[in-house]
XYZ file of C-alpha atoms in Angstrom:
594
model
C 0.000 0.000 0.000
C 1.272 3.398 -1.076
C 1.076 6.272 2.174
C 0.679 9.879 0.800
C 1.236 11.355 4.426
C 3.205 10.073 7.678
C -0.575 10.077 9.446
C -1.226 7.393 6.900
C 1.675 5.021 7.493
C 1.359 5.920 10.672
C -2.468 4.299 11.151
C -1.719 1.379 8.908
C 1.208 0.617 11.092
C -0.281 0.643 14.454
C -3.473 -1.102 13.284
C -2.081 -4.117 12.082
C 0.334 -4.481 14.403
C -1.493 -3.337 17.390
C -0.585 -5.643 20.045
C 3.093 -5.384 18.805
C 6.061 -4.119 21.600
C 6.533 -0.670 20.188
C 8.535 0.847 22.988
C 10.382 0.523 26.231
C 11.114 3.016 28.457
C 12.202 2.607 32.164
C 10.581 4.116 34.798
C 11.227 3.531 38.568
C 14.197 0.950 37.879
C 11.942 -1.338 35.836
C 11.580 -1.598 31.996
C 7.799 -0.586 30.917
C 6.501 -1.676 27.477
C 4.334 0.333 24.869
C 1.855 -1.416 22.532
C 1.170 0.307 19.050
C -2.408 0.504 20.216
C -1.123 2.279 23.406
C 1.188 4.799 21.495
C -1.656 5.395 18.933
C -4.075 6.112 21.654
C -1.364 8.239 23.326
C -0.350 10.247 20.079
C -4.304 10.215 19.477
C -4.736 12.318 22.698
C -2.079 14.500 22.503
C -3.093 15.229 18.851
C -6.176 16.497 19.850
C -4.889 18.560 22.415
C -3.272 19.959 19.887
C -6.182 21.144 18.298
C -7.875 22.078 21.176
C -5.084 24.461 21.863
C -5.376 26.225 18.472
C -2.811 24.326 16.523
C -3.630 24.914 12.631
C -2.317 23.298 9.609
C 1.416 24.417 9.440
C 1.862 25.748 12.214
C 4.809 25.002 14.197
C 5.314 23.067 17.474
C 8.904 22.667 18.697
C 10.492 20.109 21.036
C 13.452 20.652 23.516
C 14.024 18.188 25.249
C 16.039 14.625 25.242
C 15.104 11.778 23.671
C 12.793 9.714 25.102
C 8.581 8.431 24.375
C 7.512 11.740 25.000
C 9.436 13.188 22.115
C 8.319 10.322 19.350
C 4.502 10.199 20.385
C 4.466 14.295 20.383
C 6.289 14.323 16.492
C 3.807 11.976 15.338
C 0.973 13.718 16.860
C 2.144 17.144 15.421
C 2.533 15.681 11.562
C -0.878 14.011 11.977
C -2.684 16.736 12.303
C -0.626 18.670 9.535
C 1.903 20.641 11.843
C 4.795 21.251 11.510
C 7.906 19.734 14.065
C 10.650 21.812 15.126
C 13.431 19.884 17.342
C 15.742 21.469 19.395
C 18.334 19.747 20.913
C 18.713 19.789 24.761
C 22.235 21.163 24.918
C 21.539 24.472 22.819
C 21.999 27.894 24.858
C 18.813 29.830 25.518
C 20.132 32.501 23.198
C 19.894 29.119 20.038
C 16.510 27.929 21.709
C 15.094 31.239 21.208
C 16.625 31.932 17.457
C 14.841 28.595 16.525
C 11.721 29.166 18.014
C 11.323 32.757 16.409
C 12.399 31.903 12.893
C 10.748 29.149 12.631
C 7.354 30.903 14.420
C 6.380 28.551 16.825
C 3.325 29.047 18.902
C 4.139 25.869 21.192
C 7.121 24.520 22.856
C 7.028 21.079 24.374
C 10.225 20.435 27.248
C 11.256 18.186 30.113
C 13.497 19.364 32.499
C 13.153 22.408 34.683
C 16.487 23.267 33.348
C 14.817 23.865 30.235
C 12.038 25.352 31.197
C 14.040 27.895 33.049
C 16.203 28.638 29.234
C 12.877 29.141 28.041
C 11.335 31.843 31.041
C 14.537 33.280 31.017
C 14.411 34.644 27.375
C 10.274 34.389 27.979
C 10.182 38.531 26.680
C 11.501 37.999 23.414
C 9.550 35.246 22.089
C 6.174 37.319 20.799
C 4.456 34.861 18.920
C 5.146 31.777 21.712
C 1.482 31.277 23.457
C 1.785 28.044 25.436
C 4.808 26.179 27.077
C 4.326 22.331 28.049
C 6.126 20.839 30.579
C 6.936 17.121 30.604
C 8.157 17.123 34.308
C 6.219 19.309 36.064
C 3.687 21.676 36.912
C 1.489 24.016 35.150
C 1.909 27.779 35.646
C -0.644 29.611 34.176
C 1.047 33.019 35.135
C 3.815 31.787 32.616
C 1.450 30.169 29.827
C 2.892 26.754 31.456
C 0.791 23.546 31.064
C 1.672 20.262 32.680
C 2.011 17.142 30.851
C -1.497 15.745 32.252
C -3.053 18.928 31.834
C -2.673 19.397 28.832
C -3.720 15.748 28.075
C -7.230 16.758 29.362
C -7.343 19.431 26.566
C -7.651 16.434 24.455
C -10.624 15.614 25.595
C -12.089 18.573 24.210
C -11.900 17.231 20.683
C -13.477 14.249 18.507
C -11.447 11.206 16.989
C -13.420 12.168 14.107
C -12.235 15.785 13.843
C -8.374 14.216 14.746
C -8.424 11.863 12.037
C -9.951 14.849 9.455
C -7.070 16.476 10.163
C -4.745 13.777 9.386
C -6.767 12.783 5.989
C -6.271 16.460 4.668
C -2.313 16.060 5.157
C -0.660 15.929 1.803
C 2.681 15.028 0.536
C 3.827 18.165 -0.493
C 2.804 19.104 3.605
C 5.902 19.989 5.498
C 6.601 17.756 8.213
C 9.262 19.260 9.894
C 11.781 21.904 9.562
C 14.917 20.796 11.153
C 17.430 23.205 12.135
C 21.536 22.065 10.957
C 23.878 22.039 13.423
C 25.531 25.262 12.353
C 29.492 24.783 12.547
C 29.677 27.321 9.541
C 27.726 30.093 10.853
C 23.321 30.270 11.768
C 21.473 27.271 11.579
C 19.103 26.934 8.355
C 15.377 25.893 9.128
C 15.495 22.318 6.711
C 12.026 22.050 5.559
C 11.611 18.221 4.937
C 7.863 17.277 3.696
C 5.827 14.634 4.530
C 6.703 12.551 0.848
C 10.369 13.194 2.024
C 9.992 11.555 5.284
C 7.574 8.801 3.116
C 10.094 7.916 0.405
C 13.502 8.120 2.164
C 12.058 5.701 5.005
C 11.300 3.432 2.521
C 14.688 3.160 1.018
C 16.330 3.494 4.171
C 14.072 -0.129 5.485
C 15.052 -1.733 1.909
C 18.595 -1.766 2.777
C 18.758 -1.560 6.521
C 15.747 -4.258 7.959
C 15.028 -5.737 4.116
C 13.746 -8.897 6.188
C 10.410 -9.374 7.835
C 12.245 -9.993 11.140
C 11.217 -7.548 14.364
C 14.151 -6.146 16.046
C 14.735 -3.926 19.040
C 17.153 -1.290 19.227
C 18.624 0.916 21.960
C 18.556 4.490 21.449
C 20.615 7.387 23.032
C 20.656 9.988 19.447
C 19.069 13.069 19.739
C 16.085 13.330 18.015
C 16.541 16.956 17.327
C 18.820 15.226 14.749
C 17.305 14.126 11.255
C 19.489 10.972 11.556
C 17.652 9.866 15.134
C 13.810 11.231 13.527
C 14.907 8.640 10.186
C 15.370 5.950 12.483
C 12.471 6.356 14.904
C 10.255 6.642 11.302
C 12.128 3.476 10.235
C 11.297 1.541 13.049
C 7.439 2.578 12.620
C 7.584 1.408 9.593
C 9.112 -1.908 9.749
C 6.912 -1.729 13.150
C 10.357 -2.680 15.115
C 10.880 -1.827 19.248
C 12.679 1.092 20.504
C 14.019 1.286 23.831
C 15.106 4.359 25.069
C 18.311 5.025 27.118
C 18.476 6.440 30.042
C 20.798 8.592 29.564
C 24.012 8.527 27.925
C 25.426 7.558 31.094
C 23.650 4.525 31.642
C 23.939 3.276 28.001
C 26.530 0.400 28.988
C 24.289 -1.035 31.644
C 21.059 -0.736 29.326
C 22.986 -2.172 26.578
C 22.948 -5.127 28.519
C 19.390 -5.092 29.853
C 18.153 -4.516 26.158
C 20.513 -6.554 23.874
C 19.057 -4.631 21.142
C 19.471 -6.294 17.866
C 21.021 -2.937 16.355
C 21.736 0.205 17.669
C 22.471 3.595 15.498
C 25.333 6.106 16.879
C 27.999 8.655 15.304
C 31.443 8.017 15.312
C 32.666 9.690 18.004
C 30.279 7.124 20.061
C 32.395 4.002 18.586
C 35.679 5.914 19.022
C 35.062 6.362 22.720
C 33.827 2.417 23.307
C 37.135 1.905 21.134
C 39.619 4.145 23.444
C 38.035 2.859 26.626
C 38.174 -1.209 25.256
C 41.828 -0.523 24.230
C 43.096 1.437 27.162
C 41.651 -0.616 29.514
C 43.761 -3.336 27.594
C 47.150 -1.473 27.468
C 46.110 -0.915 31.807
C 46.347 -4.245 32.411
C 49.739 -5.250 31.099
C 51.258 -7.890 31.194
C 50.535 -10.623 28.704
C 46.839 -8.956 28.249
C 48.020 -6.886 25.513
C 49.400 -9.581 23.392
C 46.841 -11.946 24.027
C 44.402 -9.050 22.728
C 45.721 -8.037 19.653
C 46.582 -11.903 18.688
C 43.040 -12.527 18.933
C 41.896 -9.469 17.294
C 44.269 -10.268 14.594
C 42.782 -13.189 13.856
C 39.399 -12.179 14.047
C 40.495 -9.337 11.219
C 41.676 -12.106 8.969
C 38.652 -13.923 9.097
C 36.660 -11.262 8.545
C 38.226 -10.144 5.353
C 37.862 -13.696 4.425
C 34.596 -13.733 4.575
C 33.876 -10.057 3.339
C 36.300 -11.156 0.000
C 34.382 -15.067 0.139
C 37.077 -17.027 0.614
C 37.479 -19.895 2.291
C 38.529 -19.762 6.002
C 41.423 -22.910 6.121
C 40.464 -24.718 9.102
C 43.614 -23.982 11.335
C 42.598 -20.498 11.138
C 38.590 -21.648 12.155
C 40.480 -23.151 14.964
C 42.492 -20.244 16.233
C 39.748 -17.799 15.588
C 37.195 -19.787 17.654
C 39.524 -19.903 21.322
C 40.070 -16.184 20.094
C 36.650 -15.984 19.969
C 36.537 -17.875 23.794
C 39.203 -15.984 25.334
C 38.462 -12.300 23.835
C 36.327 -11.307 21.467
C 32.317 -12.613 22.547
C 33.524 -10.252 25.607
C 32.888 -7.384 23.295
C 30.038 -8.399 21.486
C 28.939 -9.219 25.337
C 29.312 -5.329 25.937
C 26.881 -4.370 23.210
C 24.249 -6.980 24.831
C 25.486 -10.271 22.892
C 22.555 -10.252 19.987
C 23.447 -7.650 17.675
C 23.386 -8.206 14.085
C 24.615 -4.641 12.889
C 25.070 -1.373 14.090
C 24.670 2.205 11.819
C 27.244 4.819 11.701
C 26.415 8.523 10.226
C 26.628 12.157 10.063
C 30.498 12.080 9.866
C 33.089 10.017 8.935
C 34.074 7.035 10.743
C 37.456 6.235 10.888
C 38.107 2.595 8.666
C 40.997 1.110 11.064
C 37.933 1.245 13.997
C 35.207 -0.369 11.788
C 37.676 -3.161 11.289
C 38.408 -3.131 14.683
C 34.970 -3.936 15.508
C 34.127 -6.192 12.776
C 37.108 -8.693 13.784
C 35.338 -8.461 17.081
C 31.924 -9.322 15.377
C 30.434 -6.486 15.627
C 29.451 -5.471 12.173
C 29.133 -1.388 11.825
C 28.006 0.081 8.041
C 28.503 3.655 7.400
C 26.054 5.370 5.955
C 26.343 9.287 4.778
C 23.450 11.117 6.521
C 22.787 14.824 5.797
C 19.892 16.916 6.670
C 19.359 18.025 3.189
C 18.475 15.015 1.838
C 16.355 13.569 5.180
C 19.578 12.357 6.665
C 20.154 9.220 4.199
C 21.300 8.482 0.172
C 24.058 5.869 0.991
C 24.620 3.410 3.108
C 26.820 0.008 3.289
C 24.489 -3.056 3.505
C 25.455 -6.437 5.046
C 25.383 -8.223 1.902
C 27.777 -5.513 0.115
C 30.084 -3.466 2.757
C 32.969 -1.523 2.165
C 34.980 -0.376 5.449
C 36.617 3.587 4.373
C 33.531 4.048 2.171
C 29.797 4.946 3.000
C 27.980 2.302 0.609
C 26.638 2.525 -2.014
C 23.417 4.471 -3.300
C 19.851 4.048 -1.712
C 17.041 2.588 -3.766
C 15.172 5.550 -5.691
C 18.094 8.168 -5.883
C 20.711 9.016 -8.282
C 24.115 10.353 -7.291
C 26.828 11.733 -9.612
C 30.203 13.608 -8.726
C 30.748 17.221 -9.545
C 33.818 18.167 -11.976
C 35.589 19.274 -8.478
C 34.585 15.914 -7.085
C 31.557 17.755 -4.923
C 28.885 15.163 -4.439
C 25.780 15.844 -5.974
C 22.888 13.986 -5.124
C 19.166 14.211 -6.594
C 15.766 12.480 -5.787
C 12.811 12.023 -3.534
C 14.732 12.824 -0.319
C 15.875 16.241 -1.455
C 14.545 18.888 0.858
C 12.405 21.165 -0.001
C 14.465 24.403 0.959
C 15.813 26.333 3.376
C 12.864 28.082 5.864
C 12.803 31.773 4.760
C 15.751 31.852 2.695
C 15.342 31.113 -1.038
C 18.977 32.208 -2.079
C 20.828 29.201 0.549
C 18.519 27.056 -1.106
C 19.183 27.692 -4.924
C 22.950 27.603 -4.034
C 22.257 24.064 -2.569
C 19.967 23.124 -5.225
C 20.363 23.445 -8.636
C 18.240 23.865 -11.990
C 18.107 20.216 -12.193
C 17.494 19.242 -8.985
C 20.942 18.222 -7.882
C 21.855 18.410 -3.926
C 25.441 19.986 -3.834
C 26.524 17.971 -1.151
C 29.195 19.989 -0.013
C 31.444 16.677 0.544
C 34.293 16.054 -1.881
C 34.453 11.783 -2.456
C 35.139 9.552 -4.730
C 33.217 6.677 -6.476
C 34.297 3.261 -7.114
C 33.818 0.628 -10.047
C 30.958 -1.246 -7.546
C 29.017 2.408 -6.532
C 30.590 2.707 -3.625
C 31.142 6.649 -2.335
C 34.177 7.254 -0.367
C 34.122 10.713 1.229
C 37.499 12.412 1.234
C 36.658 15.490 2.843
C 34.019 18.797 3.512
C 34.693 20.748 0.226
C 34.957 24.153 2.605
C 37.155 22.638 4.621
C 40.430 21.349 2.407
C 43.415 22.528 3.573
C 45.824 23.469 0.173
C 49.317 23.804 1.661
C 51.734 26.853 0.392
C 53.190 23.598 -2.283
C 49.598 23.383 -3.599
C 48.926 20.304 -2.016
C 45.579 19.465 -1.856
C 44.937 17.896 2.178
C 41.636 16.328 3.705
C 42.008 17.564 7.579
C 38.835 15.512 8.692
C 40.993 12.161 7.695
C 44.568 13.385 8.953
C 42.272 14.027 12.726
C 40.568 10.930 12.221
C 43.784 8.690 12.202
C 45.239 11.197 14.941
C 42.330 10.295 16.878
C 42.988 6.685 17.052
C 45.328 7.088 19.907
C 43.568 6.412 23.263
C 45.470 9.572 24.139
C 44.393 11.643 22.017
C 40.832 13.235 22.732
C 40.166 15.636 19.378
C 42.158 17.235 16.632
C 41.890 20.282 14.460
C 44.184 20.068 11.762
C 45.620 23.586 10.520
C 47.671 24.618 7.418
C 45.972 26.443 4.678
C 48.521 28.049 2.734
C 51.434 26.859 4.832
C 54.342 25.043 4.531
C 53.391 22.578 6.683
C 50.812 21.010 8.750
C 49.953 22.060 12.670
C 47.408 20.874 14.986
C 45.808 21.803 18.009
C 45.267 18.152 20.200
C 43.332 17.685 23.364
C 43.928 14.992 26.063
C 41.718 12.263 26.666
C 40.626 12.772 30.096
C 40.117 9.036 30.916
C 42.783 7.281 29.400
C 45.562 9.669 29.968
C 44.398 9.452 33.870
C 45.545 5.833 34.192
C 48.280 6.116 32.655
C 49.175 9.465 34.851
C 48.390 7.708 37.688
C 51.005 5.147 36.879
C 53.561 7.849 36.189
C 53.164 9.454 39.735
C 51.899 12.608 38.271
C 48.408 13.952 39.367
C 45.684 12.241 37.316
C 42.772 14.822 38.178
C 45.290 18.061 36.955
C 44.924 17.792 33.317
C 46.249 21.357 33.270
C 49.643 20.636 34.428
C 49.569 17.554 32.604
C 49.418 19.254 29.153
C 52.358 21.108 30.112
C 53.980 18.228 31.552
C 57.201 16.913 29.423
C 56.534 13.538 30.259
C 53.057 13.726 28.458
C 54.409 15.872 26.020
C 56.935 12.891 24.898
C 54.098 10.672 25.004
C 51.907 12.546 22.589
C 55.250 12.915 20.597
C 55.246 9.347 19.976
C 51.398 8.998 19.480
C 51.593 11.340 16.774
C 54.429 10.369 15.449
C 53.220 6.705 15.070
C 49.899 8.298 13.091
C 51.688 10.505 10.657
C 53.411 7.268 9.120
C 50.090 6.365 7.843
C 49.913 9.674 6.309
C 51.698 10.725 3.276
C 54.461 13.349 4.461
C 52.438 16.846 3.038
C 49.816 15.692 5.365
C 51.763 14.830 8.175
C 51.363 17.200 11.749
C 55.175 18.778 11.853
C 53.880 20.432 15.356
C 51.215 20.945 17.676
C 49.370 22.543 20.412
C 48.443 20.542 23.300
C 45.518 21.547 25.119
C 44.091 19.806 28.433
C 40.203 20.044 27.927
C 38.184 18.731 25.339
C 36.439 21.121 22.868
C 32.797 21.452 24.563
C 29.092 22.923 23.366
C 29.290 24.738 26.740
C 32.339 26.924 25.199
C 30.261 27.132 21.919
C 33.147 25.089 20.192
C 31.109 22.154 18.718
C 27.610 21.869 17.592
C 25.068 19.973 19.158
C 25.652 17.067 17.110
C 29.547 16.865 18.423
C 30.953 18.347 15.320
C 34.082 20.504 15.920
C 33.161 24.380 14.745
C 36.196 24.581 13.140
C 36.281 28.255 12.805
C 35.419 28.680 16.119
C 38.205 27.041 17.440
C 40.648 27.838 15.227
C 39.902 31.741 15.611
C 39.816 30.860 19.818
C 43.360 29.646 19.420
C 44.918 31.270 16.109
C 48.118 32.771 17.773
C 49.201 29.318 19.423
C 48.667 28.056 15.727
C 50.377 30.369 14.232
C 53.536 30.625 16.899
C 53.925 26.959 15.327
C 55.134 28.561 12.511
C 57.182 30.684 14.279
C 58.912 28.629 16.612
């Protein structure tokens, strides 16, 4: 059956699969579950509140708070009824909430925490066309337009099924469905107005090559769903009618791991490098014979995986060693995802290829997708039947992809946006006459289809030799140290290559601790020429995977990650790279005096 709205699929889904496990959430130490009858009921109700407050046909209703069932059952209610969804994520400033909510003219702002409601009170005077604040966690104020979660539940009541499910039949594809705002590491976020077909088609080619099967699954998520990546996921699993179980916070996402053994999970890759620096460091830690016994068995476990990816034959000495590798070391990771996962999704940046072979020889089988808010966060992905580690797949079923003479991707089909909110110039600089997305990325594609991104096309570094370098893939390998917390390559127009490099708090604590210096002064340990020998070798290790114009000559070591608190990465954990390189652009450029 063909859907022309999201409040179509939608119905369909949760009708036929009513008595289905939809959701889990914990509440009170215990796991609860969620029918699709339940959630229907649920986004029913708050659907008609909706209404009953005044919500129109495109209007917008935003959402600041973290993911959790709250969020999902208050997006689907919104596009039912023809509204419009507006995420925010939970880390933004109050002065971002309130830029959001003004250009994109909400009326209604759903949150959690008192610590948001407080962003939103505190700014309260300078959002004029805000009339109603709903709070999640606690009380209504009407002296402050606040309505409680059961509340405003009750305004539901005020309205039919009949004139809710109107409302949804007069949704049509061309409806937006949400305008989602992009991180912003260039400059102001751009309102991404993705409609209801967009949602529609790119869910659809996103379930053909991530859940072909008629299998259910269950996954564990912990992505914001202020992010289009998290939204495509939560729409995929609606679709395919799979479980989602919601973290309790990114905290507790080890232990619920375990409770949950979801059958995939989606993250970003600065999720896997962490589970990568803390599995490895803990390993180095231990000494010993640990270390050898470690990368043995992950050694073998890489062979047999490229075996298998290249289908060859595995000789049976090899079967043999891999399975006591398998014993000894490597089910205890799988263990540490839960023990049942088939696959897990990478997106929104690169992920480095050395730690998705990492994994795989461990069994845990990632594939890298490339997910932009432009085109509803998905045109390639790797599949399990045809992945390429270094590459992000090939492209998605119903969209076309060629490469610009400059090697810019261009991408063009059903999951193109429809523009940029209130700026028609940003969007026919993004698309063209023909429809092409310029993608912005700079990749290559091989003989099979498969897109390799080298690098942002803004950001390419061309040294004072002309030499063309990739910075994202120089900090990527840098990163691989368990040291080494984040990178910002630097060099345009130089001679050579610098870098600014922050400690990893966690690892570099043990191994302080071990050294007799003070683990808990990271300050003092940046300065310290004991660590600074140790990043010395780290780096210099890295660079010989790098040819020599794109090797880091020198560096700045700093103790503290970059943070959203200092305004230095977006929401999303990308690095604003001018930002930070502005913050520190006289310890950069004393590199090049020194």
């Amino acid at each position: 059956m063909e859907h022309r709205s999201i409040y179509e699929l939608f119905k369909d889904v949760t009708t036929s699969n009513a008595a289905e496990l939809a959701y889990r959430s914990k509440r009170e130490g215990q796991w609860v579950d969620t029918s699709w009858a339940e959630h229907a009921a649920v986004v029913s109700q708050v659907g008609r509140a909706f209404i009953a407050l005044g919500v129109k046909h495109g209007d917008r209703v935003s959402i600041l708070a973290l993911s959790r069932q709250k969020w999902v059952q208050c997006d689907f209610a919104t596009v039912n009824i023809g509204a419009v969804t507006v995420g925010i994520y939970a880390a933004n400033l109050a002065v971002d909430c309130g830029y959001i909510i003004n250009h994109s003219d909400s009326e209604i702002i759903l949150l959690d925490t008192d610590e948001q409601l407080q962003k939103i009170l505190s700014i309260r005077g300078e959002l004029p066309r805000l009339r109603k604040i709903i709070f999640f966690d606690g009380p209504s104020d009407p002296a402050n337009d606040v309505l409680s979660w059961e509340d405003f539940l009750r305004e539901g009541e005020k309205v039919s099924e009949e004139e809710y499910d109107k409302r949804g039949q007069a949704v049509s594809p061309d409806d937006m469905a949400s305008i989602v705002y992009t991180s912003g590491t260039t400059g102001t976020p751009k309102g991404v107005m993705l409609t209801n077909n967009n949602l529609l088609f790119t869910t659809k080619s996103v379930c053909s090559t991530a859940f072909p099967g008629q299998e259910r699954y269950t996954t564990l998520f912990f992505l914001p769903l202020a992010h289009v990546f998290a939204r495509l996921i939560a729409y995929g699993c609606m679709a395919k009618s799979h479980a989602i179980a919601f973290a309790e916070s990114m905290n507790t996402i080890a232990d619920n791991l375990k409770e949950i053994k979801p059958h995939f999970i989606p993250a970003v890759p600065r999720i896997y490098e962490k589970v990568f620096d803390k599995i490895t460091g803990k390993v180095e830690a231990a000494g010993g014979l640990k270390p050898k016994l470690f990368n043995w068995a992950v050694g073998v476990g890489g062979e047999v995986s490229r075996r298998i990816r290249a289908e060859q034959s595995v000789p049976v000495t090899l079967k043999i060693q891999h399975a006591l590798a398998d014993k000894l070391v490597l089910h205890k990771i799988r263990d540490a995802f839960g023990g049942r996962l088939k696959w897990a999704a990478s997106g929104a940046a690169p992920l480095n290829k050395s730690i998705a072979e990492f994994f795989d020889a461990c069994g845990v089988v990632i594939l890298e997708g490339i997910w932009m808010t432009e085109n509803t966060s998905f045109s390639h992905m790797n599949r399990l039947t045809a992945n390429k580690y270094g590459t992000v797949g090939q492209i998605g079923e119903g969209f076309e992809h060629k490469l610009a003479e400059d090697g810019e991707v261009l991408v063009r089909g059903p999951n193109v946006m429809k523009g940029y909110f209130k700026d028609p110039e940003a969007t026919a600089e993004t698309i063209d006459s023909e429809g092409w997305l310029h993608s912005g990325d700079i990749g290559e594609i091989d003989e099979d289809g498969f897109l390799k991104i080298t690098d942002r096309k803004k950001d390419l570094i061309i040294t004072a030799q002309g030499k063309n370098v990739a910075p994202q893939r120089v900090e990527r390998i840098l990163r691989t140290s368990h040291y080494i917390g984040q990178v910002v390559a630097y060099g345009d127009k130089k001679k050579y290559l610098t870098a600014l490099i922050t400690l990893d708090p966690d690892n570099i604590k043990e191994w302080a601790a071990k050294e007799g210096l003070d683990p808990n002064d990271l300050e003092a340990m940046a300065a310290n020429p004991k660590v600074r020998e140790l990043i010395d070798k780290e780096v210099e290790e890295r660079n010989s995977e790098l040819a020599s114009f794109e090797t880091i000559k020198k560096y700045k070591l700093l103790p503290l990650d970059f943070s959203i608190e200092a305004g230095e990465m977006t929401p999303s954990l990308k690095i604003k790279r001018k930002v930070v390189v502005d913050k520190y652009r006289d310890d950069l450029e004393a590199l090049y005096r020194e």
